[in-house]
Structures are given as C-alpha cells and as structure tokens.
Tab-separated table of C-alpha atoms in Angstrom:
chain	number	residue	atom	x	y	z
A	1	MET	CA	157.653	-50.934	-85.197
A	2	ARG	CA	156.571	-53.484	-87.841
A	3	SER	CA	155.152	-55.785	-85.164
A	4	VAL	CA	153.158	-52.869	-83.715
A	5	LEU	CA	151.745	-52.082	-87.158
A	6	ARG	CA	150.849	-55.725	-87.687
A	7	VAL	CA	148.965	-55.801	-84.380
A	8	TRP	CA	147.097	-52.619	-85.248
A	9	LEU	CA	146.175	-54.224	-88.582
A	10	ALA	CA	144.949	-57.315	-86.726
A	11	ALA	CA	142.807	-55.096	-84.507
A	12	GLY	CA	141.363	-53.383	-87.558
A	13	LEU	CA	140.540	-56.707	-89.170
A	14	ALA	CA	138.969	-57.769	-85.890
A	15	VAL	CA	136.523	-54.898	-86.028
A	16	VAL	CA	135.539	-55.871	-89.558
A	17	ALA	CA	135.274	-59.526	-88.581
A	18	VAL	CA	132.769	-59.021	-85.769
A	19	PRO	CA	129.440	-60.361	-86.994
A	20	GLU	CA	126.539	-57.940	-87.313
A	21	ALA	CA	128.891	-54.982	-86.844
A	22	ALA	CA	126.066	-52.540	-87.334
A	23	THR	CA	124.467	-53.673	-84.087
A	24	ALA	CA	127.662	-54.562	-82.231
A	25	GLN	CA	128.214	-53.242	-78.741
A	26	ALA	CA	131.036	-50.689	-78.703
A	27	SER	CA	132.630	-48.623	-75.953
A	28	LEU	CA	135.492	-46.171	-75.638
A	29	HIS	CA	137.010	-45.235	-72.311
A	30	GLY	CA	140.360	-44.562	-70.728
A	31	PHE	CA	142.213	-42.297	-68.344
A	32	VAL	CA	144.673	-39.445	-67.982
A	33	GLN	CA	147.560	-40.132	-65.583
A	34	VAL	CA	150.602	-38.405	-64.146
A	35	ASN	CA	153.289	-40.467	-62.388
A	36	PHE	CA	156.467	-39.285	-60.639
A	37	ASP	CA	159.144	-41.123	-58.689
A	38	PHE	CA	161.760	-39.220	-56.674
A	39	ARG	CA	165.018	-40.758	-55.485
A	40	ALA	CA	165.292	-40.430	-51.696
A	41	THR	CA	168.792	-41.782	-51.043
A	42	GLY	CA	170.905	-38.757	-51.944
A	43	ALA	CA	173.092	-41.005	-54.105
A	44	ASP	CA	175.782	-39.519	-56.327
A	45	CYS	CA	174.755	-40.380	-59.873
A	46	PRO	CA	177.163	-40.823	-62.781
A	47	ALA	CA	176.936	-38.642	-65.868
A	48	GLY	CA	173.977	-39.507	-68.075
A	49	MET	CA	171.781	-40.897	-65.291
A	50	ALA	CA	168.532	-39.301	-64.170
A	51	CYS	CA	169.318	-38.722	-60.516
A	52	ASP	CA	166.710	-36.931	-58.408
A	53	VAL	CA	163.736	-37.961	-60.562
A	54	MET	CA	163.559	-41.605	-61.691
A	55	ARG	CA	160.140	-41.320	-63.375
A	56	SER	CA	158.346	-38.346	-64.863
A	57	ASP	CA	155.522	-39.831	-66.853
A	58	GLN	CA	152.328	-38.346	-68.264
A	59	ARG	CA	149.996	-40.455	-70.347
A	60	LEU	CA	146.588	-40.709	-71.947
A	61	GLN	CA	145.177	-44.211	-72.302
A	62	LEU	CA	142.336	-45.048	-74.669
A	63	LYS	CA	140.631	-48.439	-74.681
A	64	PHE	CA	138.230	-49.410	-77.439
A	65	ASP	CA	135.969	-52.470	-77.065
A	66	LEU	CA	133.724	-53.916	-79.738
A	67	ALA	CA	131.608	-57.055	-79.251
A	68	SER	CA	129.026	-58.900	-81.298
A	69	PRO	CA	125.515	-59.158	-79.856
A	70	ASP	CA	125.839	-62.908	-79.324
A	71	GLY	CA	129.140	-62.525	-77.457
A	72	ARG	CA	131.018	-64.871	-79.792
A	73	ALA	CA	133.364	-62.251	-81.216
A	74	ALA	CA	135.036	-59.202	-79.746
A	75	ALA	CA	137.896	-56.842	-80.472
A	76	VAL	CA	139.932	-54.818	-77.967
A	77	ALA	CA	142.541	-52.118	-78.556
A	78	ARG	CA	144.273	-50.361	-75.640
A	79	ALA	CA	147.024	-47.821	-76.242
A	80	ASP	CA	148.852	-45.142	-74.250
A	81	LEU	CA	150.041	-41.830	-75.645
A	82	PHE	CA	152.826	-40.914	-73.223
A	83	HIS	CA	155.437	-38.267	-72.505
A	84	ASP	CA	158.645	-39.311	-70.750
A	85	GLY	CA	159.859	-36.185	-68.986
A	86	ILE	CA	163.309	-37.634	-68.275
A	87	LEU	CA	164.088	-38.420	-71.908
A	88	ASP	CA	161.765	-35.669	-73.176
A	89	GLU	CA	160.198	-38.145	-75.566
A	90	VAL	CA	156.633	-38.583	-76.784
A	91	GLY	CA	155.480	-41.980	-78.004
A	92	ILE	CA	152.690	-44.547	-78.291
A	93	ASP	CA	152.665	-47.686	-76.156
A	94	LEU	CA	150.321	-50.295	-77.618
A	95	ARG	CA	149.336	-52.226	-74.514
A	96	GLU	CA	146.818	-54.614	-76.086
A	97	ALA	CA	145.167	-55.176	-79.470
A	98	TYR	CA	143.461	-58.510	-80.010
A	99	LEU	CA	140.540	-60.389	-81.499
A	100	ASP	CA	138.457	-62.826	-79.437
A	101	LEU	CA	136.455	-65.651	-80.967
A	102	ALA	CA	134.399	-68.073	-78.893
A	103	ALA	CA	132.381	-71.206	-79.497
A	104	ARG	CA	130.626	-73.496	-77.037
A	105	ARG	CA	133.769	-75.070	-75.560
A	106	LEU	CA	136.513	-73.317	-77.517
A	107	SER	CA	138.007	-69.846	-77.511
A	108	ALA	CA	140.797	-68.119	-79.403
A	109	ARG	CA	142.531	-64.800	-78.858
A	110	PHE	CA	144.899	-63.417	-81.489
A	111	GLY	CA	147.054	-60.290	-81.158
A	112	ARG	CA	148.840	-58.388	-78.436
A	113	GLN	CA	147.574	-59.565	-75.066
A	114	VAL	CA	148.608	-59.664	-71.422
A	115	VAL	CA	148.797	-63.246	-70.132
A	116	THR	CA	149.100	-63.896	-66.394
A	117	TRP	CA	149.416	-67.370	-64.872
A	118	GLY	CA	150.325	-68.572	-61.407
A	119	LEU	CA	149.494	-67.599	-57.837
A	120	GLY	CA	152.455	-65.588	-56.510
A	121	ASP	CA	152.426	-61.979	-55.299
A	122	LEU	CA	155.341	-60.336	-57.179
A	123	VAL	CA	156.819	-63.843	-57.404
A	124	PHE	CA	156.598	-65.564	-60.771
A	125	ILE	CA	157.141	-69.283	-61.211
A	126	ASN	CA	154.905	-70.560	-63.994
A	127	ASP	CA	154.231	-67.089	-65.398
A	128	VAL	CA	156.908	-66.931	-68.124
A	129	PHE	CA	155.413	-63.976	-70.012
A	130	PRO	CA	157.265	-60.614	-70.307
A	131	LYS	CA	157.464	-58.145	-67.453
A	132	ASP	CA	158.590	-54.536	-67.095
A	133	TRP	CA	160.844	-54.424	-64.036
A	134	VAL	CA	161.679	-50.754	-64.660
A	135	ALA	CA	158.004	-49.880	-64.149
A	136	LEU	CA	157.949	-51.704	-60.805
A	137	LEU	CA	161.202	-50.141	-59.597
A	138	THR	CA	160.170	-46.605	-60.508
A	139	GLY	CA	156.729	-46.456	-58.918
A	140	ALA	CA	154.376	-47.134	-61.837
A	141	PRO	CA	150.950	-48.667	-61.060
A	142	LEU	CA	151.200	-52.441	-60.691
A	143	GLU	CA	149.298	-53.092	-63.935
A	144	TYR	CA	152.341	-51.799	-65.843
A	145	LEU	CA	154.521	-54.625	-64.522
A	146	LYS	CA	153.057	-56.987	-67.144
A	147	LEU	CA	153.844	-56.453	-70.827
A	148	GLY	CA	151.755	-57.646	-73.740
A	149	SER	CA	152.763	-60.602	-75.917
A	150	ASP	CA	152.047	-60.814	-79.648
A	151	ALA	CA	150.529	-64.245	-79.416
A	152	LEU	CA	147.784	-66.726	-80.214
A	153	LYS	CA	145.977	-68.162	-77.185
A	154	VAL	CA	143.577	-71.069	-77.634
A	155	GLY	CA	141.328	-72.398	-74.875
A	156	PHE	CA	139.376	-75.649	-74.519
A	157	TYR	CA	136.807	-75.978	-71.731
A	158	PRO	CA	135.137	-79.405	-71.539
A	159	GLY	CA	133.015	-79.409	-68.400
A	160	SER	CA	134.936	-78.804	-65.179
A	161	LEU	CA	138.303	-79.031	-66.963
A	162	GLY	CA	140.110	-76.261	-68.781
A	163	ALA	CA	143.146	-76.152	-71.040
A	164	GLU	CA	144.956	-73.220	-72.626
A	165	ALA	CA	147.859	-73.001	-75.073
A	166	VAL	CA	149.785	-69.846	-75.950
A	167	ILE	CA	152.000	-69.535	-79.034
A	168	VAL	CA	154.380	-66.547	-79.254
A	169	PRO	CA	156.026	-66.423	-82.708
A	170	VAL	CA	158.517	-63.634	-81.888
A	171	PHE	CA	160.383	-63.537	-78.573
A	172	SER	CA	159.721	-60.544	-76.314
A	173	PRO	CA	162.076	-60.175	-73.311
A	174	ASP	CA	161.557	-58.599	-69.920
A	175	GLN	CA	162.294	-54.890	-69.626
A	176	ALA	CA	165.481	-54.927	-67.530
A	177	PRO	CA	166.841	-51.981	-65.509
A	178	GLY	CA	169.149	-49.721	-67.480
A	179	PRO	CA	171.827	-47.208	-66.476
A	180	ASP	CA	169.793	-44.228	-67.687
A	181	ARG	CA	167.929	-43.957	-64.368
A	182	LEU	CA	168.606	-46.964	-62.102
A	183	PHE	CA	171.458	-48.439	-60.074
A	184	PHE	CA	171.915	-52.226	-60.277
A	185	PHE	CA	174.702	-54.764	-59.893
A	186	ASP	CA	177.010	-54.806	-62.906
A	187	PRO	CA	179.843	-57.364	-62.722
A	188	LEU	CA	181.762	-55.638	-65.555
A	189	PRO	CA	181.223	-51.891	-65.029
A	190	ALA	CA	184.391	-50.800	-66.880
A	191	LEU	CA	183.283	-52.216	-70.259
A	192	ALA	CA	181.189	-49.754	-72.225
A	193	ASP	CA	181.000	-51.803	-75.442
A	194	ARG	CA	177.849	-53.930	-75.110
A	195	VAL	CA	175.757	-55.791	-77.660
A	196	THR	CA	172.386	-57.505	-77.210
A	197	GLU	CA	171.504	-60.583	-79.258
A	198	ARG	CA	167.864	-61.645	-79.323
A	199	PRO	CA	166.503	-64.925	-80.679
A	200	THR	CA	165.682	-64.492	-84.338
A	201	ALA	CA	162.143	-64.786	-85.696
A	202	GLU	CA	162.199	-68.369	-86.947
A	203	PHE	CA	160.143	-71.486	-86.359
A	204	GLY	CA	162.673	-73.113	-84.011
A	205	HIS	CA	162.609	-70.062	-81.729
A	206	MET	CA	158.833	-69.953	-81.394
A	207	GLN	CA	157.727	-69.897	-77.752
A	208	ALA	CA	154.923	-72.109	-76.508
A	209	ALA	CA	153.225	-72.434	-73.132
A	210	GLY	CA	150.281	-74.400	-71.861
A	211	ARG	CA	148.267	-75.073	-68.762
A	212	VAL	CA	145.569	-77.529	-67.746
A	213	TYR	CA	143.358	-76.905	-64.722
A	214	ALA	CA	140.387	-78.488	-62.993
A	215	ARG	CA	138.231	-78.256	-59.896
A	216	VAL	CA	138.920	-81.036	-57.416
A	217	GLY	CA	136.445	-80.689	-54.603
A	218	ARG	CA	136.847	-77.147	-53.310
A	219	TYR	CA	140.315	-76.728	-54.807
A	220	GLU	CA	141.571	-75.642	-58.202
A	221	VAL	CA	144.520	-77.687	-59.433
A	222	ALA	CA	146.650	-76.672	-62.430
A	223	GLY	CA	149.629	-77.965	-64.388
A	224	TYR	CA	151.914	-75.805	-66.528
A	225	GLY	CA	154.615	-76.203	-69.139
A	226	SER	CA	156.538	-73.924	-71.475
A	227	ARG	CA	159.305	-73.877	-74.054
A	228	GLY	CA	161.115	-70.626	-74.775
A	229	PHE	CA	163.824	-68.409	-73.330
A	230	PHE	CA	164.809	-66.734	-70.077
A	231	GLY	CA	163.199	-63.292	-69.875
A	232	MET	CA	166.360	-61.735	-68.427
A	233	PRO	CA	169.561	-62.027	-70.464
A	234	GLY	CA	172.770	-63.818	-69.679
A	235	ALA	CA	176.078	-62.042	-70.297
A	236	ARG	CA	179.339	-63.302	-71.706
A	237	LEU	CA	182.653	-61.568	-72.277
A	238	GLU	CA	184.031	-61.565	-75.805
A	239	ARG	CA	187.759	-60.996	-76.173
A	240	ALA	CA	188.166	-61.337	-79.975
A	241	ARG	CA	189.280	-57.750	-80.513
A	242	LEU	CA	188.527	-55.156	-77.892
A	243	PRO	CA	186.717	-56.740	-74.915
A	244	ARG	CA	182.958	-56.340	-75.000
A	245	VAL	CA	179.902	-57.724	-73.233
A	246	ILE	CA	177.333	-59.684	-75.220
A	247	TYR	CA	173.875	-60.048	-73.722
A	248	PHE	CA	171.897	-63.048	-74.940
A	249	TYR	CA	168.802	-65.035	-73.980
A	250	PRO	CA	169.411	-68.718	-73.090
A	251	ARG	CA	166.815	-71.343	-73.934
A	252	LEU	CA	164.458	-72.449	-71.155
A	253	ASN	CA	161.854	-75.129	-70.508
A	254	THR	CA	159.586	-74.918	-67.470
A	255	TYR	CA	157.330	-77.505	-65.802
A	256	GLY	CA	155.123	-76.828	-62.812
A	257	GLY	CA	151.848	-77.049	-60.964
A	258	SER	CA	149.666	-75.237	-58.454
A	259	VAL	CA	146.773	-75.785	-56.085
A	260	GLN	CA	144.526	-73.205	-54.432
A	261	GLY	CA	141.469	-73.423	-52.219
A	262	PRO	CA	139.888	-72.628	-48.856
A	263	LEU	CA	141.603	-73.456	-45.588
A	264	ARG	CA	139.775	-72.547	-42.403
A	265	ALA	CA	138.905	-68.838	-42.672
A	266	GLY	CA	141.272	-68.055	-45.554
A	267	VAL	CA	142.631	-69.186	-48.920
A	268	PHE	CA	145.703	-71.404	-49.203
A	269	SER	CA	147.943	-71.485	-52.296
A	270	LEU	CA	150.802	-73.759	-53.259
A	271	GLU	CA	152.839	-73.474	-56.475
A	272	GLY	CA	156.037	-75.048	-57.757
A	273	GLY	CA	158.087	-75.307	-60.905
A	274	TYR	CA	161.275	-76.653	-62.436
A	275	TYR	CA	163.390	-74.389	-64.656
A	276	ASP	CA	165.254	-76.521	-67.169
A	277	SER	CA	168.166	-74.441	-68.494
A	278	ARG	CA	168.478	-76.093	-71.906
A	279	ASP	CA	171.729	-74.350	-72.884
A	280	ASP	CA	173.590	-75.436	-69.730
A	281	ARG	CA	172.057	-78.527	-68.179
A	282	SER	CA	175.410	-79.441	-66.592
A	283	GLY	CA	175.792	-76.042	-64.916
A	284	THR	CA	179.314	-75.481	-66.256
A	285	ASP	CA	178.656	-72.298	-68.307
A	286	PRO	CA	178.929	-69.281	-65.972
A	287	SER	CA	177.153	-67.015	-68.465
A	288	VAL	CA	173.939	-69.102	-68.364
A	289	GLU	CA	171.574	-69.501	-65.420
A	290	ASN	CA	171.665	-72.964	-63.884
A	291	SER	CA	168.527	-75.051	-63.745
A	292	GLN	CA	166.418	-74.345	-60.657
A	293	VAL	CA	163.562	-75.619	-58.558
A	294	ARG	CA	161.169	-72.887	-57.387
A	295	TRP	CA	158.176	-73.091	-55.060
A	296	LEU	CA	155.925	-70.961	-52.899
A	297	ALA	CA	153.261	-71.347	-50.242
A	298	ALA	CA	150.800	-68.553	-49.491
A	299	TYR	CA	147.839	-67.892	-47.225
A	300	GLN	CA	145.356	-65.013	-47.381
A	301	VAL	CA	142.823	-64.206	-44.689
A	302	GLN	CA	140.384	-61.419	-43.903
A	303	PRO	CA	140.276	-61.173	-40.084
A	304	ARG	CA	137.683	-58.430	-40.221
A	305	GLU	CA	135.784	-56.386	-42.772
A	306	ASP	CA	137.989	-54.226	-45.029
A	307	LEU	CA	141.237	-55.751	-43.712
A	308	THR	CA	143.166	-58.366	-45.689
A	309	LEU	CA	146.376	-60.111	-44.638
A	310	SER	CA	148.504	-62.133	-47.061
A	311	PHE	CA	151.521	-64.258	-46.157
A	312	GLN	CA	153.899	-65.877	-48.619
A	313	TYR	CA	157.004	-68.055	-48.489
A	314	TYR	CA	159.085	-68.426	-51.646
A	315	ALA	CA	162.246	-70.439	-52.255
A	316	GLU	CA	164.478	-71.370	-55.164
A	317	ARG	CA	167.307	-73.899	-55.244
A	318	VAL	CA	170.106	-73.974	-57.818
A	319	ALA	CA	170.959	-77.292	-59.488
A	320	HIS	CA	174.598	-78.388	-60.049
A	321	TYR	CA	175.806	-75.949	-57.409
A	322	ARG	CA	179.313	-77.420	-57.222
A	323	ALA	CA	179.737	-76.941	-60.988
A	324	TYR	CA	178.518	-73.369	-60.584
A	325	LEU	CA	181.144	-72.641	-57.922
A	326	ASP	CA	183.922	-74.305	-59.913
A	327	THR	CA	183.244	-72.204	-63.019
A	328	LEU	CA	182.413	-68.877	-61.320
A	329	PRO	CA	184.746	-66.189	-62.748
A	330	LEU	CA	187.374	-64.875	-60.359
A	331	GLY	CA	186.227	-61.840	-58.410
A	332	LEU	CA	182.478	-62.362	-58.797
A	333	PRO	CA	180.448	-62.947	-55.621
A	334	ALA	CA	178.863	-66.383	-55.310
A	335	ARG	CA	175.149	-66.766	-54.837
A	336	ASP	CA	173.750	-69.098	-52.185
A	337	ARG	CA	172.517	-72.482	-53.310
A	338	SER	CA	169.091	-71.690	-51.898
A	339	ARG	CA	167.330	-68.331	-51.768
A	340	GLN	CA	164.302	-67.741	-49.568
A	341	VAL	CA	161.890	-64.803	-49.404
A	342	VAL	CA	159.166	-64.263	-46.810
A	343	SER	CA	156.543	-61.625	-47.581
A	344	VAL	CA	153.581	-60.030	-45.840
A	345	ARG	CA	150.981	-57.786	-47.472
A	346	VAL	CA	148.487	-55.783	-45.410
A	347	THR	CA	145.578	-53.974	-47.075
A	348	GLN	CA	143.180	-51.799	-45.061
A	349	PHE	CA	140.193	-49.932	-46.500
A	350	GLN	CA	138.595	-47.020	-44.675
A	351	ARG	CA	136.058	-44.237	-45.254
A	352	HIS	CA	133.584	-46.461	-47.128
A	353	GLN	CA	136.456	-48.019	-49.109
A	354	THR	CA	137.542	-44.696	-50.609
A	355	LEU	CA	140.823	-44.828	-48.674
A	356	ARG	CA	143.214	-47.753	-49.123
A	357	ILE	CA	146.267	-48.152	-46.901
A	358	GLY	CA	148.693	-50.830	-48.003
A	359	MET	CA	152.015	-52.315	-46.987
A	360	LEU	CA	154.077	-54.997	-48.703
A	361	LEU	CA	157.215	-56.295	-47.011
A	362	MET	CA	159.480	-58.887	-48.656
A	363	VAL	CA	162.468	-60.122	-46.640
A	364	SER	CA	165.135	-62.598	-47.717
A	365	PRO	CA	166.871	-64.196	-44.718
A	366	THR	CA	169.384	-65.903	-47.034
A	367	ASP	CA	170.370	-62.801	-49.031
A	368	ARG	CA	169.946	-60.555	-45.973
A	369	ASP	CA	168.054	-57.927	-47.922
A	370	LEU	CA	164.501	-56.606	-48.168
A	371	TYR	CA	161.938	-54.653	-50.180
A	372	ALA	CA	159.182	-52.548	-48.583
A	373	ASN	CA	156.298	-50.878	-50.405
A	374	PRO	CA	154.034	-48.740	-48.186
A	375	SER	CA	151.285	-46.799	-49.989
A	376	ILE	CA	148.109	-44.842	-49.437
A	377	ARG	CA	145.478	-44.305	-52.102
A	378	TYR	CA	142.425	-42.056	-51.941
A	379	ASN	CA	139.464	-42.027	-54.318
A	380	VAL	CA	138.645	-38.332	-54.504
A	381	THR	CA	135.656	-39.050	-56.756
A	382	ASP	CA	134.462	-42.056	-58.722
A	383	GLU	CA	136.677	-40.879	-61.596
A	384	LEU	CA	139.742	-39.477	-59.805
A	385	TRP	CA	142.196	-41.219	-57.464
A	386	VAL	CA	145.618	-40.275	-56.124
A	387	GLU	CA	148.280	-42.526	-54.582
A	388	LEU	CA	151.385	-41.756	-52.564
A	389	GLY	CA	153.868	-44.517	-51.810
A	390	SER	CA	157.454	-45.576	-51.525
A	391	ASN	CA	159.784	-48.292	-52.804
A	392	ILE	CA	162.408	-49.051	-50.157
A	393	PHE	CA	165.319	-51.397	-50.850
A	394	TRP	CA	168.002	-52.505	-48.417
A	395	GLY	CA	170.695	-55.125	-48.352
A	396	GLU	CA	173.976	-55.967	-46.695
A	397	SER	CA	175.583	-56.703	-50.089
A	398	PRO	CA	175.325	-54.707	-53.342
A	399	HIS	CA	174.902	-57.835	-55.493
A	400	THR	CA	171.806	-59.478	-53.955
A	401	PHE	CA	168.383	-59.279	-55.595
A	402	PHE	CA	166.997	-56.434	-53.459
A	403	GLY	CA	170.303	-55.080	-52.194
A	404	GLN	CA	171.483	-54.034	-55.654
A	405	PHE	CA	168.612	-51.538	-55.865
A	406	GLN	CA	169.271	-49.823	-52.522
A	407	LYS	CA	170.237	-46.501	-54.153
A	408	ASN	CA	166.926	-46.527	-56.058
A	409	SER	CA	164.767	-46.184	-52.929
A	410	GLY	CA	162.309	-43.387	-53.501
A	411	VAL	CA	158.864	-41.851	-53.138
A	412	PHE	CA	156.295	-42.047	-55.941
A	413	LEU	CA	153.103	-40.181	-56.717
A	414	VAL	CA	150.314	-41.242	-59.092
A	415	ALA	CA	147.147	-39.345	-60.032
A	416	ARG	CA	144.606	-40.797	-62.475
A	417	TYR	CA	141.367	-39.452	-63.890
A	418	GLY	CA	139.232	-42.053	-65.661
A	419	PHE	CA	136.517	-41.494	-68.189
C-alpha cells in the first residue's frame, strides 16, 4: 500500500511539475468492463476453490493524461476500480502513474509503468518485467498480462541508435496461479504450511535492465541485459520443526539479443537469451532453476487484406542437465533437457474490420501438450465491443507447462464500453 501511495504522490508532483500547467493539454478517458470466465471441464474442485466460475470481474478504468504544450513533460495516471465477484472484494488497481521528461536526445520516465521488450508472442525471453499469469489463464484481455513496475527508465537516442536503462528499486514478482481458483502442478500438495520470502528493499537487491538497439539496413538489431530475480518463485522444503514449504525468488542475470526486419512478403524475427541462474550456477540445487538458453524464430505475413498469419518456434535448453537429474528429489517427474513450442496465430477481420476472428495454437512436441485460444470479437459501435473466446489446455502429463492447466479450460466473455 505504501508503494501505491508513493506512486500516486509522484503522479501528483508530475502534474505540478509540467511547465505552463495553465495551458497544458489534459484529457480524461477510460472504460467500463465486465469479464467472466467459466470452467468447461466439469472438474471436481476442492473446498475453497472457485469451481464453475474462474473470473467474475467488473471494473471502471480512468486514465488521466497531462502534457506541456512543448511536449517535453507529461504525466499519466491509469487506475481501475474493480469488483471481484469470486472473492466479493472491491479495490483499486493502479495500473500506471508516471512522469515523462524529454530533451533533444534524452528521456526519463519515473513511476509505475508497463515495460515490454522482446519480439515473442506469449513467449518472453528478454522481457524480464512482471506478468500476471492468472489474468491470462482466466480470460482477461491480453493487456492485463503485463503488470506495472515502480521504476525509473532513462533513454538516450543519438541518431539511429537507441539505448534504454530501467532501474527497479523494489522487486515485483509475477502473479502466479493460486489454489483459490486454478489447478496447477504442486509437487507437495499435502503441506499446507507455506511461507513466501521476497527480496528485501535494499541497494543490493535493486533490479536493473538495459537494451541497446539500432537500424542496420532494413533490420532492427537489439542487445539486452538484466540483473535481478526470477519472476516465478523456487520452493524448498524446511524440516526444522513441522515441515513447511518456503517460496523464494532466486537471483538471475540475463543476456540476449534480437533482430527483426522484412523477408520477402513478411516480417522475420529472431531472438535469443541466456538465463544465468546466479544462486545455482552448478545446477546442484533442486529448489533453484538451472541456467538456460532460450531462443525463438518467428515469421508474420499478410497473404491477403485483413488476414494475418504468424508462425513461431521457441526452444529452451537446460544447462547442467546431469546435475539436475542427480539432485532431483525422489518421486518428482523429470523435465526434458530441451523444451520446444511451435505456435500459429491466425487473425481475420471482416465486416469493415468490425469483426475479428482469431485463433492461437501453441503445441509442444517435447512436452506433448498444447494451448489453444480461439476468439471472436465484434465492435458493436465505436465505443462498445464484445468478445467471446476460450482457453483450452491439454497434456499427456499433469506436470508439463500446458498440461498442468488442463482442468482450467474454459470459456470467457468480455464486454467493454469506452469513453
């Protein structure tokens, strides 16, 4: 709560700081939205879990923009007032609140902001910023997958080059699935005593990320690096008194690069990265993710007007795999050394682009599981749109990435009125 108040204070100071505030350009807009997700598997749910309805969400979003006449300063605040029908809770979700300052070749953004790097479609290699996986799994609009970071972002743009650095003083993890409404693989289901330990707010735990990019001919080339923590926690068993599970966030460095540009009639993308697991570089600690190499290749083409096809191949390879197998706790299933995912996205617009029909299919031949996301969205008016879709998970094993969510397959509905 204190960090939220600090960000709101920063947004207030931003409004005061905008030069010539009396003649500044201001706008206020937003939307009203209802969002439901219904479980379609007929699964038997344990006590305390929302079973038939995985999401019952109503929200009002307001976005306030204020900019100086010369464009060198701006302030943005975007917040949702929401009602969670499953928990019967009302709250405020501060999505963004930041101040922008710009000079000729420099820019700075301070406050809560959504940062997105990399080229993958629902595959994140060099994007190490927090994500809300519960939103994705329960049928929320895709924009809710990314969470805001309380950060300082500085940009330097000399000519055709660009460089950005992001400093995050206080660690913010991914929003992981919880047992209140979702099924997922739990290696220790019998232990109810669980504690989460987050990195403390101190200088040594400050996260930093940077990227440098440039135009090389018709291609954009970028390099990335970061120092921080895994967004998803590791888990270790503590046996001091009564057994309990301790969730913690191991340290992580990442290094990577990407290239994107035209190829024949479409756009080709290539991205790769190395995940340096700083707390277990030998791979002998089973509670910490091993280091990994990750890469993807993608191609997007528009064979005809209003039809877009996207293809993507993603792979990750675990380092020190023999050490991983040797230290794997008895009874836990072993992961493959390499995991591969092939995905296809089809987007078709019709009726003067008021009707959008989409299909995303992600298949892992190594895990033998898949995720499918068919949807149809109709713009009733310029202000109102409705979307009906489904999240379908399947897998031969209950511990693979997609297979663990098989009982969460469902149908979602979204309706939004903007103003």
